[in-house]
Amino acid sequence: MFVTSFFSHVSFRGSRTLISNILIDTLFREKLRALNNICQKKKRATRITTKTTMIQTIQTIQTSSSRVVRGGGVFSKQQSKQQHRRRQKSIIVTKAATDDDDTTTKEETEDEFEAKLGALRGKRSKRSKGNDDEVSMVTGLPKTQTKSSSSRLPGVRDFMSDFTEEPKTKDWGPEQILYEGPPARGEVVANVLMSWTVVWLPLTIQAAGRALWASYKITDKRVCVISNSPLRKERTDVPMDQIKDVISIGRGIGAWGDMVITLRNDEKVELRSLPNFKELEGEIKQRMYKEKPIEF
């Protein structure tokens, strides 16, 4: 009984989704047909107007050609030839104008049709105007893009160098060192004790690598992360005035913790297994960038 009820429930759900998909397809096809009919009507109307204009121009030319006699006399052969040339030029100009009108109207109708199709599908049309604007999946209308000010601010790459020595290009002046040294050794001990499990082995290797090749230096003017790995040697010196936020989370029963520093352009710098993390977090918060209050 349980198996039969389960299969009946699954088949009912499948049929319900199939019916809903069929209804959606039929509605979408009806909308496409309506749009096609509208475009065809517009094309017919433009063709009728161009034909009427051509007929009117031909009639005016015929009426003007019928009036050949002036003051009781007939035009000479040269004058009649000149008049015939003028008629041909006027006919060519009218035909070119009607062709241009047809092409422009066709392009406009095709653009409108593509835009409406894109709005129905919730996607951006290939021929729709404003190709740089994104279209929302719900309404089909273009979204307004706002340029963020974070692109103007310096990021982590601006504070990074390919060597581990102290940079000589910038003089930090006298500094008060708050912490300088490697990550907490307790992390290595804890991971080595748990390395008998296969699952914990990658974490043990990461902790040993940080203990061997990573070091931190936090002063009253900057936060420095140094990597002395044989594969990649680099250092990052982040000034305190470029730090917007700092968060730390304790690990290892609170003996050490991980810290995440957020820069003013919303990029992040991580400091893993940092001892005295709460004290260092408080020191950084006192010295980091603070937005000036708006005075009214």
Coordinates of C-alpha atoms in Angstrom, one line a residue:
M1 CA 0.0 0.0 0.0
F2 CA 2.8 2.4 0.8
V3 CA 4.5 1.8 -2.5
T4 CA 1.4 2.2 -4.6
S5 CA 0.5 5.5 -2.8
F6 CA 4.0 6.7 -3.3
F7 CA 4.0 6.1 -7.0
S8 CA 0.5 7.6 -7.4
H9 CA 1.7 10.7 -5.6
V10 CA 4.8 11.0 -7.8
S11 CA 2.7 10.5 -11.0
F12 CA 0.2 13.1 -9.8
R13 CA 3.0 15.7 -9.2
G14 CA 4.5 14.9 -12.6
S15 CA 1.3 15.3 -14.4
R16 CA 0.6 18.6 -12.6
T17 CA 4.0 20.0 -13.6
L18 CA 3.5 18.8 -17.2
I19 CA 0.1 20.5 -17.4
S20 CA 1.5 23.8 -16.1
N21 CA 4.3 23.7 -18.6
I22 CA 1.8 23.1 -21.5
L23 CA -0.3 26.1 -20.3
I24 CA 2.7 28.3 -20.1
D25 CA 3.8 27.3 -23.6
T26 CA 0.4 28.0 -25.1
L27 CA 0.2 31.4 -23.5
F28 CA 3.6 32.3 -24.8
R29 CA 2.7 31.2 -28.3
E30 CA -0.5 33.3 -28.3
K31 CA 1.4 36.4 -27.3
L32 CA 3.9 35.8 -30.1
R33 CA 1.1 35.4 -32.6
A34 CA -0.5 38.6 -31.4
L35 CA 2.7 40.5 -31.8
N36 CA 3.3 39.1 -35.3
N37 CA -0.2 40.2 -36.3
I38 CA 0.5 43.7 -35.1
C39 CA 3.8 43.9 -37.0
Q40 CA 2.1 42.7 -40.2
K41 CA -0.7 45.3 -39.9
K42 CA 1.9 48.1 -39.5
K43 CA 3.8 46.9 -42.6
R44 CA 0.7 46.8 -44.6
A45 CA -0.2 50.4 -43.5
T46 CA 3.2 51.7 -44.5
R47 CA 3.0 50.0 -47.9
I48 CA -0.4 51.6 -48.6
T49 CA 0.8 55.1 -47.6
T50 CA 3.9 54.8 -49.9
K51 CA 1.7 53.6 -52.8
T52 CA -0.7 56.6 -52.3
T53 CA 2.2 59.0 -52.2
M54 CA 3.7 57.6 -55.4
I55 CA 0.3 57.8 -57.2
Q56 CA -0.1 61.4 -56.1
T57 CA 3.3 62.3 -57.3
I58 CA 2.6 60.7 -60.7
Q59 CA -0.7 62.5 -61.0
T60 CA 0.9 65.8 -60.3
I61 CA 3.6 65.1 -62.9
Q62 CA 0.9 64.2 -65.5
T63 CA -1.1 67.3 -64.8
S64 CA 2.0 69.5 -65.0
S65 CA 3.0 67.8 -68.3
S66 CA -0.5 68.4 -69.7
R67 CA 0.0 72.1 -69.3
V68 CA 2.5 72.5 -72.1
V69 CA 1.0 75.5 -73.8
R70 CA 2.0 78.9 -72.4
G71 CA 0.5 82.2 -73.9
G72 CA -1.1 80.4 -76.8
G73 CA 2.2 78.9 -78.0
V74 CA 3.8 75.4 -77.8
F75 CA 7.2 74.7 -76.0
S76 CA 10.2 74.0 -78.1
K77 CA 11.9 70.6 -78.3
Q78 CA 14.7 71.6 -75.9
Q79 CA 12.2 72.8 -73.3
S80 CA 10.2 69.6 -73.6
K81 CA 13.4 67.5 -73.1
Q82 CA 14.4 69.5 -70.0
Q83 CA 10.9 69.0 -68.6
H84 CA 11.1 65.2 -69.3
R85 CA 14.4 65.0 -67.4
R86 CA 13.0 66.9 -64.5
R87 CA 10.1 64.4 -64.4
Q88 CA 12.5 61.4 -64.3
K89 CA 14.6 63.0 -61.6
S90 CA 11.5 63.7 -59.5
I91 CA 10.3 60.0 -60.0
I92 CA 13.7 58.7 -58.9
V93 CA 13.8 60.9 -55.8
T94 CA 10.3 59.8 -54.8
K95 CA 11.2 56.1 -55.2
A96 CA 14.3 56.5 -53.1
A97 CA 12.4 58.3 -50.4
T98 CA 9.7 55.6 -50.3
D99 CA 12.5 52.9 -50.2
D100 CA 14.1 54.7 -47.3
D101 CA 10.8 55.0 -45.5
D102 CA 10.1 51.2 -46.0
T103 CA 13.5 50.2 -44.6
T104 CA 13.2 52.5 -41.6
T105 CA 9.7 51.3 -40.8
K106 CA 10.8 47.7 -41.1
E107 CA 13.8 48.3 -38.8
E108 CA 11.6 50.1 -36.2
T109 CA 8.9 47.3 -36.3
E110 CA 11.6 44.6 -36.0
D111 CA 13.2 46.4 -33.0
E112 CA 9.9 46.9 -31.3
F113 CA 9.1 43.2 -31.9
E114 CA 12.4 42.0 -30.5
A115 CA 12.1 44.3 -27.4
K116 CA 8.6 42.9 -26.7
L117 CA 9.9 39.4 -27.1
G118 CA 12.7 40.1 -24.7
A119 CA 10.3 41.6 -22.2
L120 CA 8.1 38.5 -22.4
R121 CA 11.0 36.1 -22.0
G122 CA 12.5 38.1 -19.2
K123 CA 15.8 38.4 -21.1
R124 CA 17.7 41.1 -23.0
S125 CA 16.9 41.3 -26.6
K126 CA 19.7 41.4 -29.2
R127 CA 18.3 44.3 -31.1
S128 CA 16.7 46.2 -28.3
K129 CA 18.0 49.7 -27.5
G130 CA 20.3 50.2 -24.6
N131 CA 22.3 47.0 -24.9
D132 CA 24.5 48.0 -22.0
D133 CA 21.5 47.9 -19.5
E134 CA 20.6 44.7 -17.8
V135 CA 17.0 43.5 -17.9
S136 CA 15.3 42.2 -14.8
M137 CA 14.1 38.6 -14.9
V138 CA 10.8 39.6 -13.2
T139 CA 9.5 42.7 -15.0
G140 CA 11.6 42.6 -18.2
L141 CA 12.6 46.3 -17.7
P142 CA 16.2 47.6 -17.9
K143 CA 18.0 48.0 -14.6
T144 CA 19.9 51.1 -13.8
Q145 CA 23.5 50.5 -13.1
T146 CA 25.2 52.6 -10.4
K147 CA 29.0 53.0 -10.4
S148 CA 30.3 52.2 -6.9
S149 CA 32.9 54.4 -5.3
S150 CA 34.9 51.3 -4.2
S151 CA 36.7 51.2 -7.6
R152 CA 38.4 54.5 -6.8
L153 CA 39.8 53.3 -3.5
P154 CA 43.0 51.3 -3.2
G155 CA 42.7 47.5 -2.7
V156 CA 44.9 44.6 -1.5
R157 CA 47.0 44.6 -4.7
D158 CA 48.0 48.2 -4.0
F159 CA 49.5 47.2 -0.6
M160 CA 51.1 44.0 -1.8
S161 CA 54.8 43.5 -2.7
D162 CA 56.7 40.5 -4.0
F163 CA 59.4 40.4 -1.3
T164 CA 59.3 39.8 2.5
E165 CA 61.8 42.5 3.6
E166 CA 60.7 45.9 4.9
P167 CA 59.8 48.2 2.0
K168 CA 62.1 51.1 1.6
T169 CA 59.8 53.1 -0.6
K170 CA 57.6 54.1 2.3
D171 CA 58.7 55.4 5.7
W172 CA 56.2 54.5 8.4
G173 CA 58.1 56.5 11.0
P174 CA 58.2 55.5 14.7
E175 CA 55.7 52.7 15.4
Q176 CA 54.3 51.0 18.4
I177 CA 54.4 47.2 17.8
L178 CA 51.2 45.6 19.2
Y179 CA 52.1 42.0 18.0
E180 CA 54.9 40.5 15.9
G181 CA 55.4 36.8 15.3
P182 CA 54.0 33.6 13.8
P183 CA 50.5 32.2 14.3
A184 CA 49.6 30.4 17.6
R185 CA 51.6 27.2 18.2
G186 CA 48.6 25.7 19.9
E187 CA 46.9 25.3 16.5
V188 CA 49.7 23.0 15.3
V189 CA 49.6 20.9 18.5
A190 CA 45.8 20.5 18.3
N191 CA 45.9 19.5 14.6
V192 CA 48.7 17.1 15.1
L193 CA 46.8 15.3 17.8
M194 CA 43.8 15.0 15.5
S195 CA 45.8 14.0 12.5
W196 CA 45.3 10.3 13.1
T197 CA 42.0 10.7 11.3
V198 CA 42.2 10.9 7.5
V199 CA 39.6 13.7 7.4
W200 CA 41.7 16.0 9.7
L201 CA 45.0 15.5 7.7
P202 CA 44.6 18.4 5.3
L203 CA 43.9 20.8 8.2
T204 CA 47.1 19.6 9.9
I205 CA 49.1 20.2 6.8
Q206 CA 47.7 23.8 6.5
A207 CA 48.4 24.5 10.1
A208 CA 52.0 23.3 9.8
G209 CA 52.5 25.4 6.7
R210 CA 51.2 28.5 8.4
A211 CA 53.5 27.8 11.4
L212 CA 56.5 27.5 9.2
W213 CA 56.1 30.3 6.6
A214 CA 53.5 32.8 7.9
S215 CA 54.0 35.7 10.3
Y216 CA 52.1 38.8 11.3
K217 CA 53.1 42.3 12.4
I218 CA 50.5 44.6 13.8
T219 CA 51.5 48.2 14.8
D220 CA 49.6 51.4 15.6
K221 CA 49.9 52.4 11.9
R222 CA 49.5 49.2 9.8
V223 CA 48.7 45.5 9.7
C224 CA 51.3 43.4 8.0
V225 CA 50.9 39.8 6.7
I226 CA 54.1 38.1 5.5
S227 CA 54.3 34.8 3.6
N228 CA 57.8 33.2 3.3
S229 CA 56.7 30.1 1.4
P230 CA 59.2 28.6 -1.1
L231 CA 56.4 28.7 -3.7
R232 CA 55.4 32.3 -3.2
K233 CA 57.0 35.1 -1.2
E234 CA 55.0 38.2 -0.5
R235 CA 53.9 40.7 2.1
T236 CA 50.9 42.9 2.5
D237 CA 51.1 46.2 4.5
V238 CA 47.6 47.6 5.1
P239 CA 47.5 51.1 6.7
M240 CA 45.1 51.6 9.6
D241 CA 43.3 54.5 7.7
Q242 CA 42.3 52.0 5.0
I243 CA 40.6 49.6 7.4
K244 CA 36.8 49.9 7.5
D245 CA 35.9 47.0 9.8
V246 CA 37.5 44.1 11.7
I247 CA 35.9 40.9 13.1
S248 CA 37.6 38.1 15.1
I249 CA 36.3 34.6 16.0
G250 CA 37.8 32.5 18.7
R251 CA 39.1 28.9 18.1
G252 CA 40.8 26.4 20.2
I253 CA 38.8 27.1 23.4
G254 CA 39.5 30.8 23.0
A255 CA 43.3 30.4 23.1
W256 CA 43.6 31.8 19.6
G257 CA 41.3 33.1 16.9
D258 CA 40.8 34.1 13.2
M259 CA 40.6 37.7 12.2
V260 CA 39.1 39.2 9.1
I261 CA 39.9 42.8 8.2
T262 CA 37.6 44.7 5.7
L263 CA 39.1 47.5 3.6
R264 CA 37.3 50.6 2.5
N265 CA 36.8 49.1 -1.0
D266 CA 35.1 46.0 0.7
E267 CA 38.1 43.7 0.1
K268 CA 39.1 41.4 2.9
V269 CA 42.4 40.3 4.5
E270 CA 42.5 37.2 6.7
L271 CA 44.7 36.5 9.7
R272 CA 44.5 32.9 10.8
S273 CA 45.4 31.5 14.3
L274 CA 46.2 34.9 15.9
P275 CA 46.9 34.9 19.6
N276 CA 45.4 37.7 21.8
F277 CA 42.9 38.3 19.0
K278 CA 40.4 40.2 21.1
E279 CA 42.9 42.7 22.4
L280 CA 44.3 43.2 18.9
E281 CA 40.8 43.7 17.6
G282 CA 40.1 46.4 20.1
E283 CA 43.4 48.2 19.2
I284 CA 42.6 48.1 15.5
K285 CA 39.1 49.4 16.1
Q286 CA 40.5 52.4 18.0
R287 CA 42.9 53.3 15.1
M288 CA 41.0 52.3 11.9
Y289 CA 39.1 54.6 9.5
K290 CA 36.0 56.2 10.9
E291 CA 33.5 58.1 8.7
K292 CA 32.9 61.7 9.7
P293 CA 29.4 62.4 11.0
I294 CA 27.3 64.6 8.7
E295 CA 26.4 67.9 10.4
F296 CA 23.1 69.5 9.5

